[in-house]
PDB file of C-alpha atoms in Angstrom:
ATOM      1  CA  MET A   1      18.706 -41.672  35.738  1.00  0.00           C
ATOM      2  CA  ALA A   2      17.556 -38.812  33.687  1.00  0.00           C
ATOM      3  CA  GLY A   3      16.082 -35.558  35.441  1.00  0.00           C
ATOM      4  CA  PRO A   4      12.402 -36.247  34.123  1.00  0.00           C
ATOM      5  CA  ALA A   5      12.655 -40.048  34.869  1.00  0.00           C
ATOM      6  CA  ARG A   6      13.971 -39.595  38.284  1.00  0.00           C
ATOM      7  CA  TRP A   7      11.095 -36.778  39.083  1.00  0.00           C
ATOM      8  CA  LYS A   8       8.610 -39.374  38.044  1.00  0.00           C
ATOM      9  CA  LEU A   9      10.076 -42.210  39.902  1.00  0.00           C
ATOM     10  CA  LEU A  10      10.360 -40.098  43.326  1.00  0.00           C
ATOM     11  CA  SER A  11       6.905 -38.835  42.595  1.00  0.00           C
ATOM     12  CA  ALA A  12       5.205 -42.262  42.563  1.00  0.00           C
ATOM     13  CA  LEU A  13       7.512 -43.393  45.177  1.00  0.00           C
ATOM     14  CA  TRP A  14       6.520 -40.645  47.544  1.00  0.00           C
ATOM     15  CA  THR A  15       2.759 -41.170  46.487  1.00  0.00           C
ATOM     16  CA  LEU A  16       3.057 -44.681  47.537  1.00  0.00           C
ATOM     17  CA  TYR A  17       4.612 -43.719  50.989  1.00  0.00           C
ATOM     18  CA  LEU A  18       2.128 -40.996  51.760  1.00  0.00           C
ATOM     19  CA  VAL A  19      -1.067 -42.519  50.539  1.00  0.00           C
ATOM     20  CA  TRP A  20      -0.867 -46.168  51.559  1.00  0.00           C
ATOM     21  CA  GLY A  21       0.957 -45.156  54.824  1.00  0.00           C
ATOM     22  CA  SER A  22      -1.970 -42.923  55.541  1.00  0.00           C
ATOM     23  CA  THR A  23      -4.649 -45.357  54.955  1.00  0.00           C
ATOM     24  CA  TYR A  24      -4.644 -46.670  58.538  1.00  0.00           C
ATOM     25  CA  PHE A  25      -5.215 -43.223  59.713  1.00  0.00           C
ATOM     26  CA  ALA A  26      -8.146 -42.683  57.253  1.00  0.00           C
ATOM     27  CA  ILE A  27      -9.771 -46.130  58.484  1.00  0.00           C
ATOM     28  CA  LYS A  28      -9.684 -44.904  61.968  1.00  0.00           C
ATOM     29  CA  ILE A  29     -11.376 -41.748  61.104  1.00  0.00           C
ATOM     30  CA  SER A  30     -14.074 -43.463  58.832  1.00  0.00           C
ATOM     31  CA  VAL A  31     -14.933 -45.877  61.581  1.00  0.00           C
ATOM     32  CA  ARG A  32     -15.880 -43.148  63.928  1.00  0.00           C
ATOM     33  CA  THR A  33     -19.344 -42.904  62.456  1.00  0.00           C
ATOM     34  CA  LEU A  34     -19.361 -45.627  59.593  1.00  0.00           C
ATOM     35  CA  PRO A  35     -19.930 -49.225  59.734  1.00  0.00           C
ATOM     36  CA  ALA A  36     -16.655 -51.277  59.112  1.00  0.00           C
ATOM     37  CA  PHE A  37     -17.674 -53.919  56.773  1.00  0.00           C
ATOM     38  CA  LEU A  38     -19.966 -51.697  54.848  1.00  0.00           C
ATOM     39  CA  SER A  39     -17.756 -48.837  54.531  1.00  0.00           C
ATOM     40  CA  ALA A  40     -14.753 -51.045  53.312  1.00  0.00           C
ATOM     41  CA  GLY A  41     -17.122 -52.985  50.996  1.00  0.00           C
ATOM     42  CA  THR A  42     -18.680 -49.936  49.372  1.00  0.00           C
ATOM     43  CA  ARG A  43     -15.168 -48.401  49.303  1.00  0.00           C
ATOM     44  CA  PHE A  44     -13.793 -51.133  47.326  1.00  0.00           C
ATOM     45  CA  LEU A  45     -17.105 -51.391  45.038  1.00  0.00           C
ATOM     46  CA  LEU A  46     -16.530 -47.584  44.170  1.00  0.00           C
ATOM     47  CA  ALA A  47     -12.768 -48.003  43.549  1.00  0.00           C
ATOM     48  CA  GLY A  48     -13.415 -50.676  41.283  1.00  0.00           C
ATOM     49  CA  ALA A  49     -16.208 -49.136  39.395  1.00  0.00           C
ATOM     50  CA  LEU A  50     -14.193 -46.335  38.996  1.00  0.00           C
ATOM     51  CA  LEU A  51     -10.969 -48.140  37.476  1.00  0.00           C
ATOM     52  CA  ALA A  52     -13.443 -50.266  35.304  1.00  0.00           C
ATOM     53  CA  LEU A  53     -14.631 -46.896  33.937  1.00  0.00           C
ATOM     54  CA  ILE A  54     -11.266 -45.562  33.290  1.00  0.00           C
ATOM     55  CA  LEU A  55     -10.162 -48.851  31.606  1.00  0.00           C
ATOM     56  CA  ALA A  56     -13.269 -48.511  29.378  1.00  0.00           C
ATOM     57  CA  LEU A  57     -12.457 -44.794  28.431  1.00  0.00           C
ATOM     58  CA  THR A  58      -8.758 -45.740  27.496  1.00  0.00           C
ATOM     59  CA  GLY A  59     -10.175 -48.634  25.185  1.00  0.00           C
ATOM     60  CA  ARG A  60      -9.133 -51.425  27.579  1.00  0.00           C
ATOM     61  CA  SER A  61     -11.760 -54.329  28.142  1.00  0.00           C
ATOM     62  CA  ILE A  62     -12.430 -55.771  31.278  1.00  0.00           C
ATOM     63  CA  ARG A  63     -13.598 -59.140  30.077  1.00  0.00           C
ATOM     64  CA  VAL A  64     -12.158 -62.022  31.506  1.00  0.00           C
ATOM     65  CA  SER A  65     -12.398 -65.869  31.463  1.00  0.00           C
ATOM     66  CA  ARG A  66     -14.381 -67.488  33.904  1.00  0.00           C
ATOM     67  CA  ARG A  67     -11.324 -68.821  35.591  1.00  0.00           C
ATOM     68  CA  GLU A  68      -9.926 -65.611  35.760  1.00  0.00           C
ATOM     69  CA  LEU A  69     -12.911 -64.199  37.204  1.00  0.00           C
ATOM     70  CA  ILE A  70     -12.971 -66.604  40.080  1.00  0.00           C
ATOM     71  CA  SER A  71      -9.533 -66.611  40.707  1.00  0.00           C
ATOM     72  CA  SER A  72      -9.558 -62.578  40.914  1.00  0.00           C
ATOM     73  CA  ALA A  73     -12.574 -62.481  43.120  1.00  0.00           C
ATOM     74  CA  ALA A  74     -10.900 -65.071  45.455  1.00  0.00           C
ATOM     75  CA  LEU A  75      -7.765 -63.143  45.609  1.00  0.00           C
ATOM     76  CA  GLY A  76      -9.495 -60.052  46.179  1.00  0.00           C
ATOM     77  CA  ILE A  77     -11.410 -61.682  49.252  1.00  0.00           C
ATOM     78  CA  SER A  78      -8.100 -62.846  50.545  1.00  0.00           C
ATOM     79  CA  LEU A  79      -6.215 -59.621  50.203  1.00  0.00           C
ATOM     80  CA  LEU A  80      -8.981 -57.002  50.236  1.00  0.00           C
ATOM     81  CA  GLY A  81     -12.038 -58.434  51.858  1.00  0.00           C
ATOM     82  CA  LEU A  82     -10.323 -60.143  54.760  1.00  0.00           C
ATOM     83  CA  GLY A  83      -7.001 -58.486  54.637  1.00  0.00           C
ATOM     84  CA  VAL A  84      -8.327 -54.865  54.610  1.00  0.00           C
ATOM     85  CA  GLY A  85     -11.876 -55.408  55.616  1.00  0.00           C
ATOM     86  CA  VAL A  86     -11.188 -56.978  58.903  1.00  0.00           C
ATOM     87  CA  VAL A  87      -8.422 -54.441  59.684  1.00  0.00           C
ATOM     88  CA  THR A  88     -11.075 -51.943  59.413  1.00  0.00           C
ATOM     89  CA  LEU A  89     -13.081 -53.614  61.967  1.00  0.00           C
ATOM     90  CA  ALA A  90     -10.088 -54.082  64.325  1.00  0.00           C
ATOM     91  CA  GLU A  91      -9.699 -50.250  64.075  1.00  0.00           C
ATOM     92  CA  THR A  92     -12.636 -49.933  65.886  1.00  0.00           C
ATOM     93  CA  ARG A  93     -10.819 -51.556  68.989  1.00  0.00           C
ATOM     94  CA  ILE A  94      -7.123 -50.748  68.541  1.00  0.00           C
ATOM     95  CA  ASP A  95      -4.870 -47.788  67.511  1.00  0.00           C
ATOM     96  CA  SER A  96      -4.166 -47.230  63.645  1.00  0.00           C
ATOM     97  CA  SER A  97      -0.625 -47.305  64.347  1.00  0.00           C
ATOM     98  CA  THR A  98      -0.824 -50.641  66.107  1.00  0.00           C
ATOM     99  CA  ALA A  99      -2.977 -51.939  63.193  1.00  0.00           C
ATOM    100  CA  ALA A 100      -0.176 -50.792  60.680  1.00  0.00           C
ATOM    101  CA  MET A 101       2.522 -52.467  62.822  1.00  0.00           C
ATOM    102  CA  ILE A 102       0.949 -55.794  62.626  1.00  0.00           C
ATOM    103  CA  ALA A 103       0.184 -55.474  58.785  1.00  0.00           C
ATOM    104  CA  GLY A 104       3.956 -54.630  58.571  1.00  0.00           C
ATOM    105  CA  THR A 105       4.972 -58.059  59.360  1.00  0.00           C
ATOM    106  CA  VAL A 106       3.225 -59.333  56.124  1.00  0.00           C
ATOM    107  CA  PRO A 107       6.435 -59.765  54.175  1.00  0.00           C
ATOM    108  CA  LEU A 108       7.885 -61.654  57.115  1.00  0.00           C
ATOM    109  CA  GLN A 109       4.879 -64.051  57.235  1.00  0.00           C
ATOM    110  CA  VAL A 110       5.319 -64.591  53.472  1.00  0.00           C
ATOM    111  CA  ILE A 111       8.923 -65.383  53.906  1.00  0.00           C
ATOM    112  CA  ALA A 112       8.020 -68.058  56.642  1.00  0.00           C
ATOM    113  CA  LEU A 113       5.429 -69.568  54.022  1.00  0.00           C
ATOM    114  CA  ARG A 114       8.274 -69.782  51.548  1.00  0.00           C
ATOM    115  CA  THR A 115      10.493 -71.373  53.991  1.00  0.00           C
ATOM    116  CA  LEU A 116       7.841 -73.937  54.843  1.00  0.00           C
ATOM    117  CA  ALA A 117       7.382 -74.496  51.293  1.00  0.00           C
ATOM    118  CA  ARG A 118      10.906 -75.604  51.019  1.00  0.00           C
ATOM    119  CA  GLU A 119      11.889 -72.479  48.860  1.00  0.00           C
ATOM    120  CA  ARG A 120      15.334 -71.525  49.131  1.00  0.00           C
ATOM    121  CA  VAL A 121      15.551 -68.492  51.503  1.00  0.00           C
ATOM    122  CA  ALA A 122      18.846 -66.881  52.613  1.00  0.00           C
ATOM    123  CA  LEU A 123      19.840 -67.379  56.281  1.00  0.00           C
ATOM    124  CA  ALA A 124      19.908 -63.739  57.053  1.00  0.00           C
ATOM    125  CA  THR A 125      16.521 -63.384  55.729  1.00  0.00           C
ATOM    126  CA  ARG A 126      15.215 -66.510  57.638  1.00  0.00           C
ATOM    127  CA  LEU A 127      16.672 -64.946  61.031  1.00  0.00           C
ATOM    128  CA  SER A 128      15.017 -61.548  60.151  1.00  0.00           C
ATOM    129  CA  VAL A 129      11.468 -63.345  60.338  1.00  0.00           C
ATOM    130  CA  PHE A 130      12.244 -64.475  63.955  1.00  0.00           C
ATOM    131  CA  VAL A 131      13.453 -60.847  64.955  1.00  0.00           C
ATOM    132  CA  GLY A 132      10.084 -59.428  63.323  1.00  0.00           C
ATOM    133  CA  LEU A 133       7.946 -62.144  64.946  1.00  0.00           C
ATOM    134  CA  ALA A 134       9.769 -61.182  68.329  1.00  0.00           C
ATOM    135  CA  GLY A 135       8.686 -57.499  67.637  1.00  0.00           C
ATOM    136  CA  LEU A 136       5.156 -58.579  66.811  1.00  0.00           C
ATOM    137  CA  ALA A 137       5.055 -60.548  69.924  1.00  0.00           C
ATOM    138  CA  LEU A 138       5.910 -57.345  71.931  1.00  0.00           C
ATOM    139  CA  ILE A 139       3.028 -55.740  70.412  1.00  0.00           C
ATOM    140  CA  VAL A 140       0.200 -58.280  70.691  1.00  0.00           C
ATOM    141  CA  LEU A 141       0.827 -60.162  74.003  1.00  0.00           C
ATOM    142  CA  PRO A 142      -0.763 -58.866  77.125  1.00  0.00           C
ATOM    143  CA  GLY A 143       1.001 -55.529  78.271  1.00  0.00           C
ATOM    144  CA  GLY A 144       2.558 -54.917  75.047  1.00  0.00           C
ATOM    145  CA  GLY A 145      -0.214 -53.023  73.230  1.00  0.00           C
ATOM    146  CA  GLY A 146      -0.881 -51.040  76.252  1.00  0.00           C
ATOM    147  CA  SER A 147      -4.667 -50.751  76.407  1.00  0.00           C
ATOM    148  CA  ALA A 148      -5.243 -52.177  73.043  1.00  0.00           C
ATOM    149  CA  SER A 149      -8.351 -54.808  72.832  1.00  0.00           C
ATOM    150  CA  ALA A 150      -7.443 -58.502  72.544  1.00  0.00           C
ATOM    151  CA  VAL A 151     -10.058 -59.005  70.265  1.00  0.00           C
ATOM    152  CA  GLY A 152      -8.691 -56.058  68.050  1.00  0.00           C
ATOM    153  CA  LEU A 153      -5.362 -57.395  67.943  1.00  0.00           C
ATOM    154  CA  ALA A 154      -6.482 -60.863  67.044  1.00  0.00           C
ATOM    155  CA  LEU A 155      -8.573 -59.415  64.352  1.00  0.00           C
ATOM    156  CA  ALA A 156      -5.735 -57.239  62.886  1.00  0.00           C
ATOM    157  CA  LEU A 157      -3.412 -60.336  63.188  1.00  0.00           C
ATOM    158  CA  GLY A 158      -5.973 -62.411  61.339  1.00  0.00           C
ATOM    159  CA  ALA A 159      -6.178 -60.067  58.622  1.00  0.00           C
ATOM    160  CA  SER A 160      -2.392 -59.946  58.385  1.00  0.00           C
ATOM    161  CA  ILE A 161      -2.443 -63.886  57.926  1.00  0.00           C
ATOM    162  CA  SER A 162      -4.987 -63.874  55.136  1.00  0.00           C
ATOM    163  CA  TRP A 163      -3.183 -61.105  53.226  1.00  0.00           C
ATOM    164  CA  SER A 164       0.005 -63.225  53.594  1.00  0.00           C
ATOM    165  CA  LEU A 165      -1.679 -66.395  52.523  1.00  0.00           C
ATOM    166  CA  GLY A 166      -3.358 -64.429  49.449  1.00  0.00           C
ATOM    167  CA  SER A 167       0.040 -63.025  48.491  1.00  0.00           C
ATOM    168  CA  PHE A 168       1.680 -66.530  48.617  1.00  0.00           C
ATOM    169  CA  PHE A 169      -0.806 -68.578  46.811  1.00  0.00           C
ATOM    170  CA  GLY A 170      -1.762 -65.654  44.370  1.00  0.00           C
ATOM    171  CA  LEU A 171       1.039 -66.650  42.098  1.00  0.00           C
ATOM    172  CA  ARG A 172      -0.632 -69.915  41.376  1.00  0.00           C
ATOM    173  CA  LEU A 173      -3.791 -68.345  40.296  1.00  0.00           C
ATOM    174  CA  PRO A 174      -4.854 -67.834  36.471  1.00  0.00           C
ATOM    175  CA  LEU A 175      -5.317 -64.259  36.816  1.00  0.00           C
ATOM    176  CA  PRO A 176      -5.932 -61.608  33.942  1.00  0.00           C
ATOM    177  CA  ARG A 177      -2.690 -60.504  32.192  1.00  0.00           C
ATOM    178  CA  ASP A 178      -3.528 -56.957  32.609  1.00  0.00           C
ATOM    179  CA  GLY A 179      -2.840 -56.102  36.208  1.00  0.00           C
ATOM    180  CA  PHE A 180      -5.382 -53.144  36.105  1.00  0.00           C
ATOM    181  CA  VAL A 181      -8.043 -55.752  34.919  1.00  0.00           C
ATOM    182  CA  ALA A 182      -7.112 -57.900  37.501  1.00  0.00           C
ATOM    183  CA  THR A 183      -7.314 -55.240  40.283  1.00  0.00           C
ATOM    184  CA  THR A 184     -10.591 -54.010  39.119  1.00  0.00           C
ATOM    185  CA  TRP A 185     -12.119 -57.673  39.675  1.00  0.00           C
ATOM    186  CA  GLU A 186     -10.428 -58.051  43.058  1.00  0.00           C
ATOM    187  CA  MET A 187     -11.944 -54.863  44.121  1.00  0.00           C
ATOM    188  CA  LEU A 188     -15.314 -55.620  42.992  1.00  0.00           C
ATOM    189  CA  GLY A 189     -15.151 -59.221  44.557  1.00  0.00           C
ATOM    190  CA  ALA A 190     -13.786 -57.859  47.671  1.00  0.00           C
ATOM    191  CA  GLY A 191     -16.426 -55.346  47.860  1.00  0.00           C
ATOM    192  CA  ALA A 192     -19.294 -57.328  47.254  1.00  0.00           C
ATOM    193  CA  PHE A 193     -18.164 -59.794  49.814  1.00  0.00           C
ATOM    194  CA  LEU A 194     -17.717 -57.083  52.577  1.00  0.00           C
ATOM    195  CA  VAL A 195     -21.107 -55.684  51.750  1.00  0.00           C
ATOM    196  CA  VAL A 196     -22.585 -59.203  52.336  1.00  0.00           C
ATOM    197  CA  LEU A 197     -20.641 -59.809  55.370  1.00  0.00           C
ATOM    198  CA  GLY A 198     -21.985 -56.264  56.654  1.00  0.00           C
ATOM    199  CA  LEU A 199     -25.384 -57.190  55.875  1.00  0.00           C
ATOM    200  CA  ALA A 200     -24.853 -60.684  57.562  1.00  0.00           C
ATOM    201  CA  ALA A 201     -23.722 -58.936  60.668  1.00  0.00           C
ATOM    202  CA  GLY A 202     -26.442 -56.757  60.976  1.00  0.00           C
ATOM    203  CA  GLU A 203     -24.676 -53.653  60.295  1.00  0.00           C
ATOM    204  CA  LEU A 204     -27.376 -52.101  58.047  1.00  0.00           C
ATOM    205  CA  GLY A 205     -29.522 -51.834  61.061  1.00  0.00           C
ATOM    206  CA  THR A 206     -26.993 -49.630  62.944  1.00  0.00           C
ATOM    207  CA  VAL A 207     -26.774 -47.115  59.893  1.00  0.00           C
ATOM    208  CA  ASP A 208     -28.055 -43.726  60.676  1.00  0.00           C
ATOM    209  CA  PRO A 209     -26.879 -41.333  57.880  1.00  0.00           C
ATOM    210  CA  ALA A 210     -27.680 -38.380  60.004  1.00  0.00           C
ATOM    211  CA  GLY A 211     -24.915 -39.498  62.430  1.00  0.00           C
ATOM    212  CA  PHE A 212     -22.458 -39.760  59.751  1.00  0.00           C
ATOM    213  CA  SER A 213     -19.644 -37.044  60.352  1.00  0.00           C
ATOM    214  CA  LEU A 214     -17.975 -35.146  57.580  1.00  0.00           C
ATOM    215  CA  GLU A 215     -14.623 -36.444  58.712  1.00  0.00           C
ATOM    216  CA  SER A 216     -15.860 -39.955  58.371  1.00  0.00           C
ATOM    217  CA  ILE A 217     -17.498 -39.524  54.871  1.00  0.00           C
ATOM    218  CA  GLY A 218     -14.226 -37.621  53.804  1.00  0.00           C
ATOM    219  CA  ALA A 219     -12.109 -40.370  54.937  1.00  0.00           C
ATOM    220  CA  TRP A 220     -14.160 -42.983  53.089  1.00  0.00           C
ATOM    221  CA  LEU A 221     -13.843 -40.976  49.733  1.00  0.00           C
ATOM    222  CA  TYR A 222     -10.251 -40.798  50.339  1.00  0.00           C
ATOM    223  CA  LEU A 223      -9.752 -44.444  50.821  1.00  0.00           C
ATOM    224  CA  ALA A 224     -11.853 -45.128  47.809  1.00  0.00           C
ATOM    225  CA  VAL A 225     -10.099 -42.645  45.460  1.00  0.00           C
ATOM    226  CA  VAL A 226      -6.857 -42.034  46.808  1.00  0.00           C
ATOM    227  CA  GLY A 227      -5.974 -45.024  48.817  1.00  0.00           C
ATOM    228  CA  SER A 228      -7.362 -47.636  46.393  1.00  0.00           C
ATOM    229  CA  LEU A 229      -7.348 -45.893  42.804  1.00  0.00           C
ATOM    230  CA  ILE A 230      -4.387 -43.528  43.178  1.00  0.00           C
ATOM    231  CA  GLY A 231      -2.255 -45.914  45.421  1.00  0.00           C
ATOM    232  CA  PHE A 232      -2.838 -49.052  43.178  1.00  0.00           C
ATOM    233  CA  THR A 233      -2.184 -46.902  39.971  1.00  0.00           C
ATOM    234  CA  ALA A 234       1.133 -45.528  41.481  1.00  0.00           C
ATOM    235  CA  TYR A 235       2.110 -48.967  42.605  1.00  0.00           C
ATOM    236  CA  ALA A 236       1.246 -50.542  39.020  1.00  0.00           C
ATOM    237  CA  TRP A 237       3.402 -47.635  37.433  1.00  0.00           C
ATOM    238  CA  LEU A 238       6.294 -48.523  39.660  1.00  0.00           C
ATOM    239  CA  LEU A 239       6.429 -52.147  38.885  1.00  0.00           C
ATOM    240  CA  ARG A 240       6.554 -51.578  35.405  1.00  0.00           C
ATOM    241  CA  ASN A 241       9.102 -48.861  35.314  1.00  0.00           C
ATOM    242  CA  ALA A 242      11.245 -48.733  38.597  1.00  0.00           C
ATOM    243  CA  PRO A 243      13.864 -50.992  39.878  1.00  0.00           C
ATOM    244  CA  ILE A 244      12.377 -53.509  42.425  1.00  0.00           C
ATOM    245  CA  SER A 245      14.715 -52.682  44.964  1.00  0.00           C
ATOM    246  CA  LYS A 246      13.274 -49.119  45.078  1.00  0.00           C
ATOM    247  CA  VAL A 247       9.581 -50.364  44.736  1.00  0.00           C
ATOM    248  CA  VAL A 248       9.782 -52.804  47.711  1.00  0.00           C
ATOM    249  CA  THR A 249      10.919 -49.664  50.109  1.00  0.00           C
ATOM    250  CA  HIS A 250       7.258 -49.077  50.691  1.00  0.00           C
ATOM    251  CA  GLN A 251       7.087 -52.160  52.780  1.00  0.00           C
ATOM    252  CA  TYR A 252       8.951 -50.834  55.718  1.00  0.00           C
ATOM    253  CA  VAL A 253       8.276 -46.829  55.059  1.00  0.00           C
ATOM    254  CA  ASN A 254       4.491 -47.284  55.130  1.00  0.00           C
ATOM    255  CA  PRO A 255       4.372 -48.275  58.864  1.00  0.00           C
ATOM    256  CA  LEU A 256       6.327 -45.564  59.743  1.00  0.00           C
ATOM    257  CA  VAL A 257       4.112 -42.979  58.114  1.00  0.00           C
ATOM    258  CA  ALA A 258       1.192 -44.642  59.873  1.00  0.00           C
ATOM    259  CA  ILE A 259       2.758 -44.402  63.259  1.00  0.00           C
ATOM    260  CA  LEU A 260       3.857 -40.604  62.605  1.00  0.00           C
ATOM    261  CA  LEU A 261       0.344 -39.697  61.569  1.00  0.00           C
ATOM    262  CA  GLY A 262      -1.318 -41.724  64.469  1.00  0.00           C
ATOM    263  CA  ALA A 263       0.917 -39.898  66.852  1.00  0.00           C
ATOM    264  CA  ALA A 264       0.684 -36.321  65.399  1.00  0.00           C
ATOM    265  CA  LEU A 265      -3.002 -36.282  64.413  1.00  0.00           C
ATOM    266  CA  LEU A 266      -4.825 -38.993  66.466  1.00  0.00           C
ATOM    267  CA  ASP A 267      -2.713 -38.649  69.796  1.00  0.00           C
ATOM    268  CA  GLU A 268      -1.813 -42.274  69.795  1.00  0.00           C
ATOM    269  CA  GLN A 269       0.617 -43.202  72.413  1.00  0.00           C
ATOM    270  CA  LEU A 270       3.411 -45.604  71.803  1.00  0.00           C
ATOM    271  CA  THR A 271       4.494 -47.638  74.878  1.00  0.00           C
ATOM    272  CA  ILE A 272       8.305 -48.756  75.414  1.00  0.00           C
ATOM    273  CA  ALA A 273       6.934 -52.358  74.244  1.00  0.00           C
ATOM    274  CA  THR A 274       5.302 -51.239  71.238  1.00  0.00           C
ATOM    275  CA  GLY A 275       8.132 -48.519  70.204  1.00  0.00           C
ATOM    276  CA  ALA A 276      10.669 -51.623  70.383  1.00  0.00           C
ATOM    277  CA  GLY A 277       8.244 -53.961  68.678  1.00  0.00           C
ATOM    278  CA  ALA A 278       7.892 -51.329  66.010  1.00  0.00           C
ATOM    279  CA  ALA A 279      11.715 -50.909  65.479  1.00  0.00           C
ATOM    280  CA  LEU A 280      12.098 -54.811  65.500  1.00  0.00           C
ATOM    281  CA  ILE A 281       9.362 -55.210  62.837  1.00  0.00           C
ATOM    282  CA  VAL A 282      10.795 -52.182  60.594  1.00  0.00           C
ATOM    283  CA  GLY A 283      14.160 -53.253  61.099  1.00  0.00           C
ATOM    284  CA  SER A 284      13.647 -56.762  60.077  1.00  0.00           C
ATOM    285  CA  VAL A 285      11.466 -55.902  56.986  1.00  0.00           C
ATOM    286  CA  PHE A 286      14.448 -53.663  56.011  1.00  0.00           C
ATOM    287  CA  VAL A 287      16.898 -56.390  56.105  1.00  0.00           C
ATOM    288  CA  ALA A 288      14.499 -58.771  54.360  1.00  0.00           C
ATOM    289  CA  VAL A 289      14.067 -56.352  51.700  1.00  0.00           C
ATOM    290  CA  ARG A 290      17.826 -55.666  51.258  1.00  0.00           C
ATOM    291  CA  ASN A 291      18.432 -59.491  51.163  1.00  0.00           C
ATOM    292  CA  GLU A 292      15.783 -60.554  48.919  1.00  0.00           C
ATOM    293  CA  GLY A 293      15.313 -57.522  46.722  1.00  0.00           C
ATOM    294  CA  ALA A 294      18.180 -58.280  44.224  1.00  0.00           C
ATOM    295  CA  ARG A 295      17.157 -62.075  43.718  1.00  0.00           C
ATOM    296  CA  PRO A 296      15.401 -62.197  40.605  1.00  0.00           C
ATOM    297  CA  LEU A 297      12.845 -65.088  40.300  1.00  0.00           C
ATOM    298  CA  PRO A 298      10.909 -65.947  37.095  1.00  0.00           C
ATOM    299  CA  ARG A 299       7.513 -66.005  38.559  1.00  0.00           C
ATOM    300  CA  ARG A 300       5.313 -63.133  38.877  1.00  0.00           C
ATOM    301  CA  SER A 301       1.829 -61.823  39.653  1.00  0.00           C
ATOM    302  CA  THR A 302      -0.121 -59.604  37.507  1.00  0.00           C
ATOM    303  CA  SER A 303      -2.129 -58.376  40.248  1.00  0.00           C
ATOM    304  CA  PRO A 304      -0.657 -54.980  41.607  1.00  0.00           C
ATOM    305  CA  SER A 305      -2.738 -55.918  44.952  1.00  0.00           C
ATOM    306  CA  ALA A 306      -1.370 -59.057  45.255  1.00  0.00           C
ATOM    307  CA  ALA A 307       2.210 -57.743  44.508  1.00  0.00           C
ATOM    308  CA  ALA A 308       1.778 -55.343  47.238  1.00  0.00           C
ATOM    309  CA  PHE A 309       3.358 -57.806  49.310  1.00  0.00           C
ATOM    310  CA  PRO A 310       4.708 -60.084  46.665  1.00  0.00           C
ATOM    311  CA  ALA A 311       4.297 -63.684  46.994  1.00  0.00           C
ATOM    312  CA  ARG A 312       7.843 -64.304  46.524  1.00  0.00           C
ATOM    313  CA  PRO A 313       8.192 -61.121  48.490  1.00  0.00           C
ATOM    314  CA  LEU A 314      10.717 -58.657  47.703  1.00  0.00           C
ATOM    315  CA  ALA A 315      12.053 -60.658  44.741  1.00  0.00           C
ATOM    316  CA  ALA A 316      12.289 -58.909  41.222  1.00  0.00           C
ATOM    317  CA  ARG A 317       9.995 -59.725  38.696  1.00  0.00           C
ATOM    318  CA  ALA A 318      11.235 -61.253  35.568  1.00  0.00           C
ATOM    319  CA  ASP A 319      10.313 -58.005  33.267  1.00  0.00           C
ATOM    320  CA  ALA A 320      11.214 -55.460  36.087  1.00  0.00           C
ATOM    321  CA  PRO A 321      13.929 -53.230  34.910  1.00  0.00           C
ATOM    322  CA  SER A 322      17.289 -53.453  36.598  1.00  0.00           C
ATOM    323  CA  GLU A 323      19.216 -50.784  38.269  1.00  0.00           C
ATOM    324  CA  THR A 324      21.309 -50.184  34.805  1.00  0.00           C
ATOM    325  CA  ASP A 325      18.151 -50.397  32.681  1.00  0.00           C
ATOM    326  CA  CYS A 326      16.084 -47.752  34.589  1.00  0.00           C
ATOM    327  CA  PRO A 327      17.595 -44.670  32.850  1.00  0.00           C
ATOM    328  CA  ARG A 328      16.521 -46.080  29.655  1.00  0.00           C
ATOM    329  CA  ARG A 329      12.874 -47.464  30.717  1.00  0.00           C
ATOM    330  CA  CYS A 330      11.724 -45.251  33.533  1.00  0.00           C
ATOM    331  CA  ALA A 331      11.051 -42.139  31.282  1.00  0.00           C
TER     332      ALA A 331
END
């Protein structure tokens, strides 16, 4: 790979690793003084509005058909509204590293869905699902998560299931051809959903701007601008320009980043059970990525948020550059 192309690829990859790996830490900081659903909803509304503005300034229209709008909003609610919004609520009760480890099982859950749908899945990949789920059991079963709240663990698990279902069924939805346009409407749909959910949950009555800490406000801004806008931009660039075998490495690197940040900056302690569970989850996702990453499939999603845990996960897109194409196309 040529020098400039390699530099761009590594920069985008490390941006993805650090940005998405740090979102669990930032969520934990934000919910110290901000309401969970309203903070997550306004985060996505701001990110969606900024992305729409960028598209407008670059001469790209965000106009879509009614079917595409409904599909994008529905996918956004599944992935971001329930997938991220409920994780935000969960982190009021559990450690950020625990939330990250549970979210790290999403690729394995999607593989399980593919198996149930009678898609062809390699034996080693299917076995990795059982290993990863064993790791998940070590984390969520009584005593495994240390002093973690059972409600918090259930919320995080439910959020991961919602993301898995959205990822799996996302390919079947009529989404805008432009991935950035799709992501814009997904963020706006998820943001509106979470704001309504927060109002219905009575969060507005608990809002006290005088009690908002600078750390929580800074974390909220980081999540909106860096986590959502810059993170998805880096991922979308990688989908277009990098070998899929490189792109999917974020699926096992991000939980490791989250665990390290939680331990170093939040003094989160890993028990023997959660440490073993994390090792099993990360190891099984690594095996799944290695096994599935080189299997090209014709179907693909135009949505970077859906592709964050691809519905035919870890599989190459039809238009993704191969290892040999990258020197030519990654410039």
